[in-house]
CSV table of C-alpha atoms in Angstrom, one decimal:
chain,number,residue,atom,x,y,z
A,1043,UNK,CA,-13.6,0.5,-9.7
A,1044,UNK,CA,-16.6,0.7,-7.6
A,1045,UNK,CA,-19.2,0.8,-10.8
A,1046,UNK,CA,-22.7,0.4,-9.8
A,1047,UNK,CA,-22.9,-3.3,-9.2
A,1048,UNK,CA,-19.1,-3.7,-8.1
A,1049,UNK,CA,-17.6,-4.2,-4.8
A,1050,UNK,CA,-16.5,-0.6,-4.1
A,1051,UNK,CA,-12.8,0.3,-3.8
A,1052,UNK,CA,-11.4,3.7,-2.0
A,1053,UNK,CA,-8.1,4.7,-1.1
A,1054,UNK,CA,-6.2,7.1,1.4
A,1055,UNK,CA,-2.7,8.3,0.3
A,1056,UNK,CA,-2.4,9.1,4.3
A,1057,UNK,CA,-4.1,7.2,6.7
A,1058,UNK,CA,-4.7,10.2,8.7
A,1059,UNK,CA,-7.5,11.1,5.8
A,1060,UNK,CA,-9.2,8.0,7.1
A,1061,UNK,CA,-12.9,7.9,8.4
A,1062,UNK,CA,-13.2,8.3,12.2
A,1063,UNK,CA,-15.0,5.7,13.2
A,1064,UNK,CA,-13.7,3.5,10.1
A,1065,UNK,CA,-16.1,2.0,8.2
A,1066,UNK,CA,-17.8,-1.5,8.6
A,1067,UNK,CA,-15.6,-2.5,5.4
A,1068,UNK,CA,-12.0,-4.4,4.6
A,1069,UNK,CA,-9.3,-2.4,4.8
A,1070,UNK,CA,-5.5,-3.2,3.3
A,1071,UNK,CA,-2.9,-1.2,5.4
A,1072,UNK,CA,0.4,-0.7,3.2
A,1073,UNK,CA,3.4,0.3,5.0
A,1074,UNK,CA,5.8,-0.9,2.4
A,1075,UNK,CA,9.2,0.4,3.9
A,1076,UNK,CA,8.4,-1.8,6.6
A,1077,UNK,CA,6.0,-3.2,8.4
A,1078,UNK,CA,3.8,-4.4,5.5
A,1079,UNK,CA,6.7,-6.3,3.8
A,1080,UNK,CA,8.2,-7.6,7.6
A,1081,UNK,CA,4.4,-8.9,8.2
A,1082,UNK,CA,4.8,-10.8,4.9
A,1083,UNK,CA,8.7,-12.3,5.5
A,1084,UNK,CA,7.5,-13.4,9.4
A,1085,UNK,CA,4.7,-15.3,8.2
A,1086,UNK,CA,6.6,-16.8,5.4
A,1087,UNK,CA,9.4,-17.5,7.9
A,1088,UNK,CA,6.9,-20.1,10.2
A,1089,UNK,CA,5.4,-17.1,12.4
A,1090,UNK,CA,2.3,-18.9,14.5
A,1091,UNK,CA,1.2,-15.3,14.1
A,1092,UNK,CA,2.2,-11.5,13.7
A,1093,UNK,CA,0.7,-9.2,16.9
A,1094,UNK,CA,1.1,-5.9,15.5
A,1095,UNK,CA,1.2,-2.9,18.3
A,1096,UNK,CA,1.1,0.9,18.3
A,1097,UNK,CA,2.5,0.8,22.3
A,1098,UNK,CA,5.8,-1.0,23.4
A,1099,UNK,CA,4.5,-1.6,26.9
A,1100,UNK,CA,1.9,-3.7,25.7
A,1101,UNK,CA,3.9,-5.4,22.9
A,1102,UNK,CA,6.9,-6.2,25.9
A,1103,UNK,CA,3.5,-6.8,28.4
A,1104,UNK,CA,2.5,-9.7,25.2
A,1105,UNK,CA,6.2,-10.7,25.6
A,1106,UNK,CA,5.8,-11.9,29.3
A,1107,UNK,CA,3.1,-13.5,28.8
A,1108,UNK,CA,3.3,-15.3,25.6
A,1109,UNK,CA,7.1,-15.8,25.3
A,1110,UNK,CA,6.5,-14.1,21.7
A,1111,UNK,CA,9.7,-12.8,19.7
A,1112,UNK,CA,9.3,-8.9,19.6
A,1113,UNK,CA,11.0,-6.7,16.6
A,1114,UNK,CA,10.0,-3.2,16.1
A,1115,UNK,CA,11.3,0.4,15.5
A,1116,UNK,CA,9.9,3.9,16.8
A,1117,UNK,CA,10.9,6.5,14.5
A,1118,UNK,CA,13.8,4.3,12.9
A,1119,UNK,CA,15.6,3.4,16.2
A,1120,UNK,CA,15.4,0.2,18.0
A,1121,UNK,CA,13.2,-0.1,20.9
A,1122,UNK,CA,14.1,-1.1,24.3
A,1123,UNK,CA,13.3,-4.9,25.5
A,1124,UNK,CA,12.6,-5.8,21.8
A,1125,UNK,CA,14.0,-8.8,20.1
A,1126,UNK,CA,14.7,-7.7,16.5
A,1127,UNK,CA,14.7,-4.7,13.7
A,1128,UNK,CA,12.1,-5.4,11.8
A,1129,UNK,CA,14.1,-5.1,8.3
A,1130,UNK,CA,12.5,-7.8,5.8
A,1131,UNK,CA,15.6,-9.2,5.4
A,1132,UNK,CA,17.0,-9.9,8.5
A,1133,UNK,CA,13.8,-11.9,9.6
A,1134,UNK,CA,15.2,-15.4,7.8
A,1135,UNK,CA,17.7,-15.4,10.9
A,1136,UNK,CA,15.2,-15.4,13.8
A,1137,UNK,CA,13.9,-18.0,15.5
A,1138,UNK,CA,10.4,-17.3,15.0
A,1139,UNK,CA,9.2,-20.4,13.6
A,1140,UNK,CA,6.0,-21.7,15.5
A,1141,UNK,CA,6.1,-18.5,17.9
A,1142,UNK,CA,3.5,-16.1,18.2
A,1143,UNK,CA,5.6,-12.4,17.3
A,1144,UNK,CA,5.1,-9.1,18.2
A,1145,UNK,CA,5.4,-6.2,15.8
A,1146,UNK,CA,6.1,-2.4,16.9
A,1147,UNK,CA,6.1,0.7,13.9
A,1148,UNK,CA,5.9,4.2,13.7
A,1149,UNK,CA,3.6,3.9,11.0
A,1150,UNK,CA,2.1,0.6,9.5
A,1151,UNK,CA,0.6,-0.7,13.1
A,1152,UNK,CA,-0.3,2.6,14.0
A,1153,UNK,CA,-2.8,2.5,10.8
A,1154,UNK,CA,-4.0,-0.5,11.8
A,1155,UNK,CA,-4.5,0.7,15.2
A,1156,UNK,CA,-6.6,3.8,14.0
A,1157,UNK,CA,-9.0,1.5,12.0
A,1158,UNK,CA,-9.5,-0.5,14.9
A,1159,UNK,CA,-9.1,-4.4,15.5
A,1160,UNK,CA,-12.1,-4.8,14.9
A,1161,UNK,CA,-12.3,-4.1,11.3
A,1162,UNK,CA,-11.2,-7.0,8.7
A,1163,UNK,CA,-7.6,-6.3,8.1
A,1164,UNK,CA,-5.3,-7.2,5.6
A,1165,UNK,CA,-2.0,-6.3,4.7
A,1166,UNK,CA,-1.0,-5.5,1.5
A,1167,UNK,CA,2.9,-4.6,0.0
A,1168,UNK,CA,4.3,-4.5,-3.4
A,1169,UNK,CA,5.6,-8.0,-2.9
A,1170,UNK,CA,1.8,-9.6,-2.2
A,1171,UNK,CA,-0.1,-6.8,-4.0
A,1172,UNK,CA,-1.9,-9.4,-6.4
A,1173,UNK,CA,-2.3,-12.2,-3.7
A,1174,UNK,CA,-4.1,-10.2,-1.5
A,1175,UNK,CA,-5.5,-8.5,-4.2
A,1176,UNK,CA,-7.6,-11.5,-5.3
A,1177,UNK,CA,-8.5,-12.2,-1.2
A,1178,UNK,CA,-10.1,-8.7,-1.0
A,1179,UNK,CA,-12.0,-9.0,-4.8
A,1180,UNK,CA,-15.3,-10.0,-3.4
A,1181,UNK,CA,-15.8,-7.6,-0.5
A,1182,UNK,CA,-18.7,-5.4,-0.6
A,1183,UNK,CA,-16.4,-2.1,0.2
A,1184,UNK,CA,-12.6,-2.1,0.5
A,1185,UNK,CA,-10.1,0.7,1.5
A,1186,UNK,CA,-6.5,0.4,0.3
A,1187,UNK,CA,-5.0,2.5,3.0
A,1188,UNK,CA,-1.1,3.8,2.3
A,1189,UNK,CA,-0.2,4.1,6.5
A,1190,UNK,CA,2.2,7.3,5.3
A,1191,UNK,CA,5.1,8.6,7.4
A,1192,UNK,CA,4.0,10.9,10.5
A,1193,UNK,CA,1.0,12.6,8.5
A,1194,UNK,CA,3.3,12.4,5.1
A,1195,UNK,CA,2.3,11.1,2.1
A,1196,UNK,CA,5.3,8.9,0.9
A,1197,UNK,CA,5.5,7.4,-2.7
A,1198,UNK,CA,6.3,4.2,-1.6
A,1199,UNK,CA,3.0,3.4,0.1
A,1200,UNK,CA,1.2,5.0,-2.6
A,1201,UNK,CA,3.0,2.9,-5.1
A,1202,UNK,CA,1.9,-0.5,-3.2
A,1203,UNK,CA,-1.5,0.7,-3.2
A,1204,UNK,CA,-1.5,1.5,-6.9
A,1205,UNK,CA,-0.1,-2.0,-7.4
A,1206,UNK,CA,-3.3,-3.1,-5.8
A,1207,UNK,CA,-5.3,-0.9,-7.5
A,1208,UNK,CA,-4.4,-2.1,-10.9
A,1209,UNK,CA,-4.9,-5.1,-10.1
A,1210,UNK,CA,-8.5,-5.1,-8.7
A,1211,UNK,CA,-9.9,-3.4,-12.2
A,1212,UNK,CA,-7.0,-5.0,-14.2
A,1213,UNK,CA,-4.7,-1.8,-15.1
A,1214,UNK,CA,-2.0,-2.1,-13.3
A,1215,UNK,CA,0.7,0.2,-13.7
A,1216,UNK,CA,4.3,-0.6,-15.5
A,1217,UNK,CA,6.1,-2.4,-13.4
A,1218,UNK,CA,9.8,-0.8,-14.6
A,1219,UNK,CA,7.9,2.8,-13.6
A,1220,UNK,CA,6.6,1.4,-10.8
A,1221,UNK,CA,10.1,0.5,-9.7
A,1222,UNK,CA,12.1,3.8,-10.3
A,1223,UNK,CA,9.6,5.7,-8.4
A,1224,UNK,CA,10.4,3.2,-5.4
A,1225,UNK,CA,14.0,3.3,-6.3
A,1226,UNK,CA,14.0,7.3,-5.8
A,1227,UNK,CA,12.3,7.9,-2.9
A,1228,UNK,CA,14.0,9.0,0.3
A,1229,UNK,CA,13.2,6.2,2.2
A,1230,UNK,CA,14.7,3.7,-0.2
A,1231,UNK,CA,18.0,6.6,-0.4
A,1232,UNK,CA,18.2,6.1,3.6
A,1233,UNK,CA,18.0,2.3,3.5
A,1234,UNK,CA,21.0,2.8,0.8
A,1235,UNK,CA,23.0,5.3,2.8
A,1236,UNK,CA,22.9,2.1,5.4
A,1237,UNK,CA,24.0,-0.6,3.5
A,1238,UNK,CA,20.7,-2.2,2.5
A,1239,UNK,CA,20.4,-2.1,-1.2
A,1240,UNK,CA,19.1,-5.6,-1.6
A,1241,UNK,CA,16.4,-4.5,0.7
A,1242,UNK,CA,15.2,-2.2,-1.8
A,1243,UNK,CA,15.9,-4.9,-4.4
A,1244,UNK,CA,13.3,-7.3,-2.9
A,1245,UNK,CA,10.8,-4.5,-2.9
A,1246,UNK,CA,10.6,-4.0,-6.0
A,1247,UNK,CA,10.4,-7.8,-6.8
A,1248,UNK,CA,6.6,-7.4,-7.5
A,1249,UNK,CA,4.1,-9.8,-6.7
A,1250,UNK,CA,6.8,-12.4,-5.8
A,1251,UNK,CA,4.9,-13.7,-2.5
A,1252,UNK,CA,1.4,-15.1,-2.8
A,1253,UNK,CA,1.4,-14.7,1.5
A,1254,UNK,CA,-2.1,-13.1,2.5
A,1255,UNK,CA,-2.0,-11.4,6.1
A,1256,UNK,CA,-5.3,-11.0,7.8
A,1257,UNK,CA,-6.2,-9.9,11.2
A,1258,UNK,CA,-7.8,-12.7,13.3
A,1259,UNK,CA,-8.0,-12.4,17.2
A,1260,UNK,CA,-6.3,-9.5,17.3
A,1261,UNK,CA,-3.2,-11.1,14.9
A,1262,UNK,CA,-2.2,-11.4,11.7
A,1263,UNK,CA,-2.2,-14.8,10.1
A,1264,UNK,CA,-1.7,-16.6,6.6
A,1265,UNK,CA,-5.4,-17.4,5.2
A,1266,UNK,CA,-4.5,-18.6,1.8
């Protein structure tokens, strides 16, 4: 990746090691465990559109106005005036078809907010690492961007970037690997501990989604 000649591909483990400004380049946020995979199941679910927000105020301020469906967390507990959790699985139960939605995390729309709104945005997860994977191909630069957890690495995010990885320069890693390392981490042991095992399941159901999140107007929408 990034031969002379080829579109350039860097990553960030921590999306506190970004640039500051960000580059004029496309970025791929990956917050696996959750917002990443929560953009994907909204959009999949009929979402007009996925807001994401770093401050409540203006995500329940976008609520007023826009009569959008809000679901969010701030360090794992639900947030006042909000709609939802944003758990993947739980989004097939709300009503969110044709709505615009609002989406609040300690960590994914954070990232996104410290690259700026301005930058071309996608997001990326283990379930739509090879569709968004072929969206980002022809970009001049790209920056695979694992969001982390409060200035943490975690191996989750670094495994959905790798799964991007491989498949821009066409190595990606073993998938049954891939897995275990997901499977062991203490974020997937928490969403155990909670009675969400098929949650880590359908995370590790690689490239099972061909949905393709990009930021437009401030947004995220479906351009396949």
């Amino acid at each position: 990746m990034g031969a002379t000649g080829d579109p350039a591909v860097r990553r960030v483990d921590r999306q506190e090691d970004l640039p500051d400004p960000a580059p004029d380049a496309a970025f791929v946020v990956v917050d696996v465990i959750i917002s990443s995979t929560t953009v994907v199941r909204l959009l999949e679910a009929g979402a007009e559109s996925v807001r994401p927000f770093a401050d409540p105020d203006a995500a329940r301020r976008f609520k007023r106005e826009t009569g959008a469906f809000l679901v969010g967390e701030q360090g794992g507990e639900s947030v006042d005036g909000f709609d939802g959790s944003p758990l993947p699985s739980l989004v097939a139960d709300y009503p969110v078809a044709g709505r615009p939605v609002g989406l609040l995390s300690s960590n994914g729309t954070r990232a996104m907010a410290r690259i700026g709104h301005d930058r071309d945005i996608y997001v990326g997860s283990t379930v739509n690492a090879a569709a968004v994977a072929d969206a980002v191909r022809d970009h001049p630069e790209t920056w695979l961007v694992a969001a982390g957890r409060q200035g943490e690495v975690v191996a989750e995010d670094v495994a959905g970037v790798d799964l991007i990885a491989g498949h821009l320069d066409g190595a990606a890693p073993d998938h049954g690997t891939l897995a275990a390392g997901i499977r062991e981490t203490p974020t997937a042991a928490w969403l155990r501990e909670m009675g969400y095992d098929h949650e880590v399941d359908a995370l590790c159901e690689f490239d099972s989604a061909d949905v393709v999140p990009r930021l437009r107007d401030d947004a995220f929408v479906d351009v396949r």
